[in-house]
GROMACS .gro file of C-alpha atoms in nm:
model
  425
    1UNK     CA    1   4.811  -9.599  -3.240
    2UNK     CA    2   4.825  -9.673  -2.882
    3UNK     CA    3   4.619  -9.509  -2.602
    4UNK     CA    4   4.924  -9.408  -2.398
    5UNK     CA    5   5.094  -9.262  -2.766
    6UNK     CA    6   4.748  -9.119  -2.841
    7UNK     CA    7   4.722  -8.941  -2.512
    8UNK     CA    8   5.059  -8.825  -2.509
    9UNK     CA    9   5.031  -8.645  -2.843
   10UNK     CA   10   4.656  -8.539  -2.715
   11UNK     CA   11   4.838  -8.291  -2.415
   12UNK     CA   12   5.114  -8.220  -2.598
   13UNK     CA   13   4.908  -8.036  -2.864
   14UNK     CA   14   4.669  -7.889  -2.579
   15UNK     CA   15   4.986  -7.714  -2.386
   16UNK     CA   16   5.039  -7.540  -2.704
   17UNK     CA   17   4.649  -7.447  -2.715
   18UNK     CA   18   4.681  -7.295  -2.360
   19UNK     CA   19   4.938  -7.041  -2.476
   20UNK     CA   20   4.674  -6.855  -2.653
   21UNK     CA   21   4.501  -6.595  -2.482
   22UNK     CA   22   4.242  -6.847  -2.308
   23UNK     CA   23   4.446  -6.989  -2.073
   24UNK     CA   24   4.434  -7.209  -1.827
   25UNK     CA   25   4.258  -7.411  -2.063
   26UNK     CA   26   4.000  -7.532  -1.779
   27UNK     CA   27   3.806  -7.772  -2.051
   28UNK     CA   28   4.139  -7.979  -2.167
   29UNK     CA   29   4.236  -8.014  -1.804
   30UNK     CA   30   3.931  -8.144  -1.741
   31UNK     CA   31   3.928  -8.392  -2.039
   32UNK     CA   32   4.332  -8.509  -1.979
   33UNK     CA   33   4.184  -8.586  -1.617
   34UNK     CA   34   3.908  -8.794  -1.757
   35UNK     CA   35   4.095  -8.960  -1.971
   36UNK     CA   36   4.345  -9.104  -1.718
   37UNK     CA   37   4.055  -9.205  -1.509
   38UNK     CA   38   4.145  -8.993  -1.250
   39UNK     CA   39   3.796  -8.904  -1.056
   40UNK     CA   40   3.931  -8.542  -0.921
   41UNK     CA   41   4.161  -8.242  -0.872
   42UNK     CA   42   4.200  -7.921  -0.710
   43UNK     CA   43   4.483  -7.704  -0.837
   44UNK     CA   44   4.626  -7.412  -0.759
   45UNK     CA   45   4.871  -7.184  -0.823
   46UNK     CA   46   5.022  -6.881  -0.651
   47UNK     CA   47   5.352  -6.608  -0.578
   48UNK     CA   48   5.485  -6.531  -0.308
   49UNK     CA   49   5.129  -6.305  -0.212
   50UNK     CA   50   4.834  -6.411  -0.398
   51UNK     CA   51   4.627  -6.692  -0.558
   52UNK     CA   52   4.669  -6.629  -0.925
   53UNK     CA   53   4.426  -6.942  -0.991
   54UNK     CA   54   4.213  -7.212  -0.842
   55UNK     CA   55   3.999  -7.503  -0.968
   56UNK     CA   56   3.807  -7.761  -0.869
   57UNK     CA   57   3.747  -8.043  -1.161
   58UNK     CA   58   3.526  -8.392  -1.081
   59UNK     CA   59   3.490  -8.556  -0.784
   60UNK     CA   60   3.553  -8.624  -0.432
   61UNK     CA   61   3.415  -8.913  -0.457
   62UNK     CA   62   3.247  -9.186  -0.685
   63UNK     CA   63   2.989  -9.409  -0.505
   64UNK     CA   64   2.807  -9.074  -0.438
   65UNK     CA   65   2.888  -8.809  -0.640
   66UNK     CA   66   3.011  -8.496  -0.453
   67UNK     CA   67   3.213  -8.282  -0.611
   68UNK     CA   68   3.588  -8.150  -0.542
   69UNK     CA   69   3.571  -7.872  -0.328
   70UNK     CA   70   3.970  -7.657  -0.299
   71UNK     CA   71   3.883  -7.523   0.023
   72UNK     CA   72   3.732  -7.827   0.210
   73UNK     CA   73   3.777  -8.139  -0.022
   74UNK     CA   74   4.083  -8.273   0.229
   75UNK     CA   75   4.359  -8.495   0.067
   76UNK     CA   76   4.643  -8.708   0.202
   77UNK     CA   77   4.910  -8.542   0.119
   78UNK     CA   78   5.115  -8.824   0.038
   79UNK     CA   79   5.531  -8.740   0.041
   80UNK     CA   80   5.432  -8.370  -0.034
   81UNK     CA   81   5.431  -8.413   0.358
   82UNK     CA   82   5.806  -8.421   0.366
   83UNK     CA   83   5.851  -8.054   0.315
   84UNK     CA   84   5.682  -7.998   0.621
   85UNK     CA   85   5.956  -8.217   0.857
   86UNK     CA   86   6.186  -8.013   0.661
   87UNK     CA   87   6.019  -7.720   0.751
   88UNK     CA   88   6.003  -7.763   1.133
   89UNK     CA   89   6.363  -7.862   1.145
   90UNK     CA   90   6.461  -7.567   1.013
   91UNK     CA   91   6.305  -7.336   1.280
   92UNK     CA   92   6.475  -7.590   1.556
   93UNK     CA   93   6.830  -7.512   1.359
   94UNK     CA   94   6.720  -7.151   1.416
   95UNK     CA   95   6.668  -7.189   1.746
   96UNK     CA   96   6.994  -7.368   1.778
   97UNK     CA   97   6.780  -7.665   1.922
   98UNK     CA   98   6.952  -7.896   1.650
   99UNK     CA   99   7.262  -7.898   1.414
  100UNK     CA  100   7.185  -8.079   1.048
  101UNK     CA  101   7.538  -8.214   1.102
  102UNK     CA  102   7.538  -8.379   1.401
  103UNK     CA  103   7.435  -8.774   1.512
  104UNK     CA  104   7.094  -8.770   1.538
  105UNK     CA  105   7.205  -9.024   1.817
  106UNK     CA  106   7.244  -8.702   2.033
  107UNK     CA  107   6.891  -8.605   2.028
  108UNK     CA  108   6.711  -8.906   2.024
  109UNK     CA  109   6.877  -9.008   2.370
  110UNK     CA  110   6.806  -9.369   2.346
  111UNK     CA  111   7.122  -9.508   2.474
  112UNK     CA  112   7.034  -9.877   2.426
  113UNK     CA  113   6.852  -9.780   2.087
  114UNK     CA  114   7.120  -9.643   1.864
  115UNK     CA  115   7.122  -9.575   1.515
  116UNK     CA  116   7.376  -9.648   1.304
  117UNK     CA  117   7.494  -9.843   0.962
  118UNK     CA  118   7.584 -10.176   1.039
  119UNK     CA  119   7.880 -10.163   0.806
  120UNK     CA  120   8.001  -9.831   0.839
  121UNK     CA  121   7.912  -9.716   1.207
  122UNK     CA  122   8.188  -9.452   1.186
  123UNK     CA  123   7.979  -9.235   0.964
  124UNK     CA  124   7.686  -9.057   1.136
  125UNK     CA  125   7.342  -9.032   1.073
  126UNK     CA  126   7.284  -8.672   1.052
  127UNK     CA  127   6.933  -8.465   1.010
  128UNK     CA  128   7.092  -8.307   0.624
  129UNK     CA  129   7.201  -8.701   0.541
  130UNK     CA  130   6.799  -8.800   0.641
  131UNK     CA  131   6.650  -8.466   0.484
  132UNK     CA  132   6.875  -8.515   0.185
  133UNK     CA  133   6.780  -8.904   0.119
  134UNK     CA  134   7.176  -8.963   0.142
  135UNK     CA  135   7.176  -9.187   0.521
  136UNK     CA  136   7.181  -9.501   0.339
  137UNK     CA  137   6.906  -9.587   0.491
  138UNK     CA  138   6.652  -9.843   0.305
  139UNK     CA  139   6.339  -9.961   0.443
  140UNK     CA  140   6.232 -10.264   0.200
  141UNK     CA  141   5.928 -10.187   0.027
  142UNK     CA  142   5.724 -10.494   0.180
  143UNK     CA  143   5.787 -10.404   0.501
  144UNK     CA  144   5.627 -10.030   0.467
  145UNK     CA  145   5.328 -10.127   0.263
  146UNK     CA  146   5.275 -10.401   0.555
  147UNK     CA  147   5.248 -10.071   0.744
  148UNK     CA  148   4.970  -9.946   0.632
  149UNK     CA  149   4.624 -10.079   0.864
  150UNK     CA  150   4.313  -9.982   0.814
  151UNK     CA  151   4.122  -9.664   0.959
  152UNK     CA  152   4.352  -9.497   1.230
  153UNK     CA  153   4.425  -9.894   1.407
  154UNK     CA  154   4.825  -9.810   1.317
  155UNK     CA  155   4.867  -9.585   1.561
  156UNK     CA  156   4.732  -9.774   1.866
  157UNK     CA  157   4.949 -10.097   1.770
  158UNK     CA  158   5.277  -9.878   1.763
  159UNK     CA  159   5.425  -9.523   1.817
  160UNK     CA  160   5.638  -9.352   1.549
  161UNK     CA  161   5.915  -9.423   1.786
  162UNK     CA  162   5.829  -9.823   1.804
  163UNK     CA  163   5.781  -9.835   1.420
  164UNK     CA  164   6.067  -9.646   1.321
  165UNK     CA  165   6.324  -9.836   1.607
  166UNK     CA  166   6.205 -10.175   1.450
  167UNK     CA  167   6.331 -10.115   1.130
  168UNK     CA  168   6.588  -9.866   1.123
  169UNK     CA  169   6.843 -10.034   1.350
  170UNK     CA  170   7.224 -10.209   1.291
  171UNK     CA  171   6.999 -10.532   1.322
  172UNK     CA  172   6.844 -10.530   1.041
  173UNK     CA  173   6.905 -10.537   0.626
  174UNK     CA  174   6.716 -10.214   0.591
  175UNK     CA  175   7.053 -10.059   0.487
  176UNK     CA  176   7.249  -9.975   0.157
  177UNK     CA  177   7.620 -10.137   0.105
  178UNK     CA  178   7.740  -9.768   0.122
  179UNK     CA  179   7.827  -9.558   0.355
  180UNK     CA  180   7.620  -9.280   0.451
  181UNK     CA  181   7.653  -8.969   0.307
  182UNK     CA  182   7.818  -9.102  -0.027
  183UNK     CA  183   7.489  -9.219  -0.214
  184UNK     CA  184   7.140  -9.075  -0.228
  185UNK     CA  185   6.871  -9.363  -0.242
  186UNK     CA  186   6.456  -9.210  -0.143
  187UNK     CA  187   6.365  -9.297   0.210
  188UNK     CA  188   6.085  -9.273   0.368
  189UNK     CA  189   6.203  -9.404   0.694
  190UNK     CA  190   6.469  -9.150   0.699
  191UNK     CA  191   6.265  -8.903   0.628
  192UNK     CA  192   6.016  -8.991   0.955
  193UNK     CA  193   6.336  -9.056   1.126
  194UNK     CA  194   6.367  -8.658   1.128
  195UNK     CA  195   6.026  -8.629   1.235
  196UNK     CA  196   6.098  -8.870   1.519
  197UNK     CA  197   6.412  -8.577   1.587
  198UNK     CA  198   6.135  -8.280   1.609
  199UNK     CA  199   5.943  -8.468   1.866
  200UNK     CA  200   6.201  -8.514   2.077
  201UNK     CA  201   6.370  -8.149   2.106
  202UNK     CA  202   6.001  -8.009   2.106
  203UNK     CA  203   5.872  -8.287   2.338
  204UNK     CA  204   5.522  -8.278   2.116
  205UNK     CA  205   5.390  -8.541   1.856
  206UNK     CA  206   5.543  -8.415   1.536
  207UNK     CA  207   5.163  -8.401   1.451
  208UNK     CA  208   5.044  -8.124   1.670
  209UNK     CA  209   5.387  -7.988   1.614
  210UNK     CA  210   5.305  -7.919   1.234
  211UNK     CA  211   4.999  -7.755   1.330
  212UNK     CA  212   5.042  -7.527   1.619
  213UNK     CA  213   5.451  -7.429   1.474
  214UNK     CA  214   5.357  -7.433   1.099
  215UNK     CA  215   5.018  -7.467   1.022
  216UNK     CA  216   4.842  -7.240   1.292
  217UNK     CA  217   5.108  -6.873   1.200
  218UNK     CA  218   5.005  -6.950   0.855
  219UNK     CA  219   4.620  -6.878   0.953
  220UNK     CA  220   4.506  -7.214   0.835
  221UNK     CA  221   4.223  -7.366   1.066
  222UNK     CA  222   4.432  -7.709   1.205
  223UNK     CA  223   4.099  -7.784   1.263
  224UNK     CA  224   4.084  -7.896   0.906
  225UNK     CA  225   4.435  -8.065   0.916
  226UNK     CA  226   4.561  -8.365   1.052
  227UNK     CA  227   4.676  -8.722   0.982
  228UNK     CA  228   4.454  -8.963   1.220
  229UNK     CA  229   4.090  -8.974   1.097
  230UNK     CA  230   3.976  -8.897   1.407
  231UNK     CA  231   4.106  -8.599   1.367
  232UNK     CA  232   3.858  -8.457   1.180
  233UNK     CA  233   3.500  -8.407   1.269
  234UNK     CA  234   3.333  -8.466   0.964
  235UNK     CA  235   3.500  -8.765   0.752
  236UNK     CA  236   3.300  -8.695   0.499
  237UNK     CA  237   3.546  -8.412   0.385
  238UNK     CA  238   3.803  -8.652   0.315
  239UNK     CA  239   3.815  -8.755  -0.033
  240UNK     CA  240   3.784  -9.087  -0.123
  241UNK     CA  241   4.046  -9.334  -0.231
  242UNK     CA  242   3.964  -9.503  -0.590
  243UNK     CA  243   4.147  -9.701  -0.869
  244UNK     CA  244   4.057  -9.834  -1.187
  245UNK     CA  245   4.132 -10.157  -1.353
  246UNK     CA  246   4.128 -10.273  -1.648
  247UNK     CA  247   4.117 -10.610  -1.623
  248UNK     CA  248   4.087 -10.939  -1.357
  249UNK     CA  249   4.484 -10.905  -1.290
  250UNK     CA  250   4.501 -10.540  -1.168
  251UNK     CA  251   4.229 -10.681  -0.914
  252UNK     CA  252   4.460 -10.931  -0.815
  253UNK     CA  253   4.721 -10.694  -0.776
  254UNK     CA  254   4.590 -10.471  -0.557
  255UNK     CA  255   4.392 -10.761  -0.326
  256UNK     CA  256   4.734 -10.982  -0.304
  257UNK     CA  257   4.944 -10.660  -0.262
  258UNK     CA  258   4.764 -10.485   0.009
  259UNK     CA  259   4.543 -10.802   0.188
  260UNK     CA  260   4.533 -10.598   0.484
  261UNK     CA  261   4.353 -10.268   0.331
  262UNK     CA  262   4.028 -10.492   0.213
  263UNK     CA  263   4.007 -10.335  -0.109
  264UNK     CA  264   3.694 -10.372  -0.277
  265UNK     CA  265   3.547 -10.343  -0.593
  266UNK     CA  266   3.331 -10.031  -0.530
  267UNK     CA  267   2.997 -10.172  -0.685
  268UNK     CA  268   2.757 -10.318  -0.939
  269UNK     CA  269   2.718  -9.972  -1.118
  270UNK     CA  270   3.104  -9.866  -1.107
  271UNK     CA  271   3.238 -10.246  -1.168
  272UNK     CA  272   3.602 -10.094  -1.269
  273UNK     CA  273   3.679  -9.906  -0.995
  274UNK     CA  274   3.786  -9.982  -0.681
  275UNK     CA  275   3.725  -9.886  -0.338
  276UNK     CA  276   4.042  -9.831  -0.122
  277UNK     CA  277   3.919  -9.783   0.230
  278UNK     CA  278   4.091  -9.521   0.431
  279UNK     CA  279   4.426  -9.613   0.648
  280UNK     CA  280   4.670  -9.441   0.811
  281UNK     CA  281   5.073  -9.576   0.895
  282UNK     CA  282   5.266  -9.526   1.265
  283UNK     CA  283   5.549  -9.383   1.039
  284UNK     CA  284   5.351  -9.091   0.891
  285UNK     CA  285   5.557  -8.783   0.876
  286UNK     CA  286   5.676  -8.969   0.557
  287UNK     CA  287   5.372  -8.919   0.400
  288UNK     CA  288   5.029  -8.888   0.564
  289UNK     CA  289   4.926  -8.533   0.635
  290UNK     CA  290   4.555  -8.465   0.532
  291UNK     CA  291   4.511  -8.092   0.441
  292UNK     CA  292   4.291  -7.950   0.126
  293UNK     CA  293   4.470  -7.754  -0.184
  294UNK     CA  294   4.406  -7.450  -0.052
  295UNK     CA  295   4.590  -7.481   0.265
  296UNK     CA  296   4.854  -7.638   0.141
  297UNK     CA  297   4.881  -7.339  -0.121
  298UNK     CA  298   4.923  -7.137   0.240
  299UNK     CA  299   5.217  -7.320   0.353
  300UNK     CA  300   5.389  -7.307  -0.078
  301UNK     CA  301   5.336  -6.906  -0.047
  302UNK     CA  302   5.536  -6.919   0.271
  303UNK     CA  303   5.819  -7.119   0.094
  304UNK     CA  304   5.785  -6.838  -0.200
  305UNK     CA  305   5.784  -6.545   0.014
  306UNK     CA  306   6.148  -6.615   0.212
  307UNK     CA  307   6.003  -6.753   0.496
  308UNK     CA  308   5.759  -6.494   0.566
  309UNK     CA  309   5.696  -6.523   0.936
  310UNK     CA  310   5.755  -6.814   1.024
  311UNK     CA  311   6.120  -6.916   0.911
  312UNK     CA  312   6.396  -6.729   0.779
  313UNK     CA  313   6.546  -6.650   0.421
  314UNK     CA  314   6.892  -6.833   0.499
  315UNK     CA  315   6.667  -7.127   0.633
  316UNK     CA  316   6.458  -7.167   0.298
  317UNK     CA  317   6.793  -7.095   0.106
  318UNK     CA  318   6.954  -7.430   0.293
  319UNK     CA  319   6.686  -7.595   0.203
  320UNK     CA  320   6.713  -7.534  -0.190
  321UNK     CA  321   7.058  -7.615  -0.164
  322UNK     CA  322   7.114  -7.955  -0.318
  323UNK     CA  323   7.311  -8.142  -0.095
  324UNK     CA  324   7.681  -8.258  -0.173
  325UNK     CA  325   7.622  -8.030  -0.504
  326UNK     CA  326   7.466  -8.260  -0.717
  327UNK     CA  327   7.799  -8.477  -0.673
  328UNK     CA  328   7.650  -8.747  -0.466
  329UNK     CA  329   7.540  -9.060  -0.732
  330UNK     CA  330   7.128  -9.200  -0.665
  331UNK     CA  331   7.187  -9.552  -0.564
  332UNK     CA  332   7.071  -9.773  -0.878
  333UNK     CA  333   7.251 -10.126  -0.892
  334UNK     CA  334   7.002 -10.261  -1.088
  335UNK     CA  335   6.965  -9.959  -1.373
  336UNK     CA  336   6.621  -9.902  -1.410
  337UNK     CA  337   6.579  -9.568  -1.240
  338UNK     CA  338   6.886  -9.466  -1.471
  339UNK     CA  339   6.725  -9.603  -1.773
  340UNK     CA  340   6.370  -9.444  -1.707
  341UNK     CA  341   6.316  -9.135  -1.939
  342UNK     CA  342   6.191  -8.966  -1.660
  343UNK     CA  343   6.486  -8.742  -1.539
  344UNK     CA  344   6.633  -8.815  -1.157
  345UNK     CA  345   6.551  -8.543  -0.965
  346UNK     CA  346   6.824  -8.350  -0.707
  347UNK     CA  347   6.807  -8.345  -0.353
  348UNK     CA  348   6.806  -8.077  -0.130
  349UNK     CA  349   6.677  -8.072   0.266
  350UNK     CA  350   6.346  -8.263   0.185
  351UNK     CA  351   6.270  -8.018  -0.102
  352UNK     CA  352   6.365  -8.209  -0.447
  353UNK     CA  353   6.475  -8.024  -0.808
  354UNK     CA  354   6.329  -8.176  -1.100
  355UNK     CA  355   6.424  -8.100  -1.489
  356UNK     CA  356   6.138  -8.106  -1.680
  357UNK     CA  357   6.108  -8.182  -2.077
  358UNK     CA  358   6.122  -7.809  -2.099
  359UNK     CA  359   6.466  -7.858  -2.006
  360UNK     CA  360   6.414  -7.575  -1.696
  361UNK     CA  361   6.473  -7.677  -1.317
  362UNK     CA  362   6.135  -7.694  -1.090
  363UNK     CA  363   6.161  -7.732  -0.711
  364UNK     CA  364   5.896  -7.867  -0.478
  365UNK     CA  365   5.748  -8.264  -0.397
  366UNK     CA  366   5.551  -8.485  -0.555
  367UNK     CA  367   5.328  -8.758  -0.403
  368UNK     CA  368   5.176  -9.131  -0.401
  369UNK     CA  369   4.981  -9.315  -0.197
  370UNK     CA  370   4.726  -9.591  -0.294
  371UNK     CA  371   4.456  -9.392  -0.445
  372UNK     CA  372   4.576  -9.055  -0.485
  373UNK     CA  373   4.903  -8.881  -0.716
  374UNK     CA  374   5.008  -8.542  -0.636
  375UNK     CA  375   5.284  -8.276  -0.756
  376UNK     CA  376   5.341  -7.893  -0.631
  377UNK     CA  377   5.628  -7.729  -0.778
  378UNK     CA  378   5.771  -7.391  -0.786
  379UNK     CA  379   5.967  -7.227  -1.117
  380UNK     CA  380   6.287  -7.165  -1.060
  381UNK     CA  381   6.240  -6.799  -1.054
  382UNK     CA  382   6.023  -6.802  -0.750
  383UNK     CA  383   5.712  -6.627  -0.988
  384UNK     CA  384   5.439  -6.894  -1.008
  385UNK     CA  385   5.375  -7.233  -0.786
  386UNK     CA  386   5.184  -7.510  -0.889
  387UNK     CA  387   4.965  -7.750  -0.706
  388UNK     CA  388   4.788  -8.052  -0.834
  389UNK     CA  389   4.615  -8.310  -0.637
  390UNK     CA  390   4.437  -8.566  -0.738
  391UNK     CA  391   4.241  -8.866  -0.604
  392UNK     CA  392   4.387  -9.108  -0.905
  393UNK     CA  393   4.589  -9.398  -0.899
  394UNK     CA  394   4.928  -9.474  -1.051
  395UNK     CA  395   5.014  -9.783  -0.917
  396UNK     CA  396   4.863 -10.058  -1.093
  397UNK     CA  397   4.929 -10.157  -1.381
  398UNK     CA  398   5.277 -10.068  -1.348
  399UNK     CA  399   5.339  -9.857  -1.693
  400UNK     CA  400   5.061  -9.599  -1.524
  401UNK     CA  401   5.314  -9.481  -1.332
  402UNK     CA  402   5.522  -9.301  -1.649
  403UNK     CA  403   5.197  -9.210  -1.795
  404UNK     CA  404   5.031  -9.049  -1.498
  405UNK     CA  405   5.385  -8.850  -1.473
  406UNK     CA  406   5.361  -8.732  -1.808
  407UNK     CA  407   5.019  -8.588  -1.708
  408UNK     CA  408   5.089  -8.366  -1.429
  409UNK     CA  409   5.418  -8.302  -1.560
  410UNK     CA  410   5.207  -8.148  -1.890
  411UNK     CA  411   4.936  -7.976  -1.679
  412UNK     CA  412   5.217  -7.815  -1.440
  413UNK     CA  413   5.385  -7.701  -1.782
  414UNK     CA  414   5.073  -7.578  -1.939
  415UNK     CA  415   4.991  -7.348  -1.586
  416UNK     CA  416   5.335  -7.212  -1.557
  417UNK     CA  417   5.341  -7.150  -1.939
  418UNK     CA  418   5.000  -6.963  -1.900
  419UNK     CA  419   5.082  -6.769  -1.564
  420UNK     CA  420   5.455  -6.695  -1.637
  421UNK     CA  421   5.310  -6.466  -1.969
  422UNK     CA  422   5.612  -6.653  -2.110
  423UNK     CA  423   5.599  -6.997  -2.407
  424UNK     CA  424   5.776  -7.287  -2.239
  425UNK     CA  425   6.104  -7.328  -2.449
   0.00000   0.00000   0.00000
């Protein structure tokens, strides 16, 4: 049997263990973790009101062993970060600062930096088309990893403005053969494109945007979030970055893939792991906000409770809304996304829907970056929201991509299963 079969079948027959009346089943959490070589995790879940659980399992780092800590173990968020442009664009729309339907051309005022689809520059680039993954726009992959520098040296060589201008522009290939609006294809650039939209109605970084508009009414300390490392006074909060390998070639991989991050292998005593030193990207609102589990679980108790303070009902509504009503096709010319098992997920305004194997619709984000995979969802009741990050790796070899998946998707099932006082059908 192989591992990935035998660990498949492993969590399959531990979510129906955690229906009994010991659940969440802390010690087969803890095990699927170590099995998938993923060092750490903090999860939590909530309602709209109040923590109904939180965990801390292994570490926040390796090297020397310190263990994950929900309240202060900080993580890159990863593209869980998206909900939070989503977030402040809302409260603009509510302020009438911005319309989701009109040329983000208007608010960027750049009159001898427009953007626009080479092909098709009839059809505008609007804030729902960039929230909604449907502007068509298509940063190659090479050129965003080639982003990434290490420590916080990506923000001195450009601003979000110079990174984004570069590459999103009629100029360059970094465009689908469709028009906007008519195909959905995941962007990251688009997605910071929006964020480059905030901080030009506001006049602020998008940064210190998120934390005095978002993260400060929610009564976390911004203190403890950020996205440079400088902005945190003790680094030693952060967790750590790690991979494993199994063989020579995953080395490779990573060294030949990512030259620029000088990953390492982290030393004699842990000679399958690898150390990914800490870096940071000039096109961040993508995907780089640091926070810990338990402030993020601040800010996915908001999104639960209508808004609370800080938005309002009709604006989280909008964003749940898949855009173009699940009519617009994903962009896959080359059939592999369609002929993955994992199901495509539905966009709405930077908030995604995702059918599990349940067969029920989740909403929320997931997230990757080198050295850490994360998912928070919410059922589709609004009861019970799950968080899960995690300092593993999915990237290398390729196939631990669908297998890490299968993991979180199984612990998220397992938590909602156990909190919703309800067997998963």
């Amino acid at each position: 049997m192989s591992y990935v079969l035998y660990l498949s079948l492993t969590l399959l027959a531990a979510i129906g263990d955690a229906a009994n009346l010991n659940c969440p089943n802390n010690q087969w959490i803890e095990k699927s973790l170590n099995n998938s070589y993923i060092p750490g995790a903090a999860i939590v879940v909530v309602n709209g009101t109040h923590t109904l659980y939180e965990h801390a399992f292994g570490y926040h780092s390796i090297s020397s062993p310190q263990l994950i800590d929900v309240e202060k173990s900080i993580f890159g968020l990863a593209s869980i970060s998206k909900t939070l442009i989503a977030t402040a664009v809302m409260q603009l729309v509510e302020k009438e600062l911005v319309d989701l339907d009109t040329d983000i051309n208007h608010y960027l005022s750049e009159p001898h930096r427009r953007i626009f689809h080479p092909k098709y520059p009839s059809h505008s680039i609007t804030l729902r088309k960039l929230l909604s993954h449907s502007s068509s726009i298509a940063v190659d992959d090479s050129i965003e990893l080639g982003l990434y520098q290490l420590g916080d040296t990506a923000f001195g060589q450009s601003t979000l403005a110079e990174a984004l201008f570069a590459h999103i522009n009629p100029n360059t290939s970094n465009w689908l053969p469709k028009p906007p609006g008519t195909v959905s294809f995941y962007s990251n650039g688009g997605s910071s494109l929006a964020g480059l939209v905030v901080e030009r109605v506001t006049n602020m970084s998008f940064d210190l945007y998120v934390k005095e508009k978002i993260m400060k009414p929610l009564g976390v300390d911004i203190s403890k979030v950020g996205v440079r490392l400088a902005d945190f006074s003790n680094r030693d909060e952060l967790v750590k970055h790690n991979a494993y390998v199994f063989n020579a070639s995953d080395f490779n991989v990573w060294t030949q893939g990512l030259p620029q991050l000088n990953v390492t292998k982290l030393s004699e005593n842990f000679p399958t792991w690898l150390n990914i030193p800490f870096f940071g990207f000039s096109a961040y609102p993508s995907g780089l906000f640091r926070m810990s589990a338990r402030s993020l679980s601040k800010f996915l108790q908001m999104f639960m409770n209508n808004g609370s303070n800080l938005i309002s009902p009709k604006s989280i509504a909008e964003m749940k809304i898949i855009v173009g009503g699940g009519l617009i096709p994903y962009y896959d010319p080359s059939g592999i996304a369609n002929a993955s098992t994992i199901a495509l997920p539905s966009f709405g305004l930077s908030w995604t829907w995702q059918t599990l194997k349940d067969g029920r619709r989740y909403v929320g984000h997931s997230g990757t970056l080198p050295g850490s995979r994360h998912w928070m969802l919410i059922n589709e009741k609004n009861t019970v929201g799950v968080i899960v990050l995690s300092n593993g790796d999915s990237n290398v070899p390729s196939d631990r991509s669908k297998e890490y998946y299968q993991l979180l998707e199984n612990i998220h099932l397992a938590l909602f299963q156990c909190f919703e006082g309800e067997l998963v059908k």
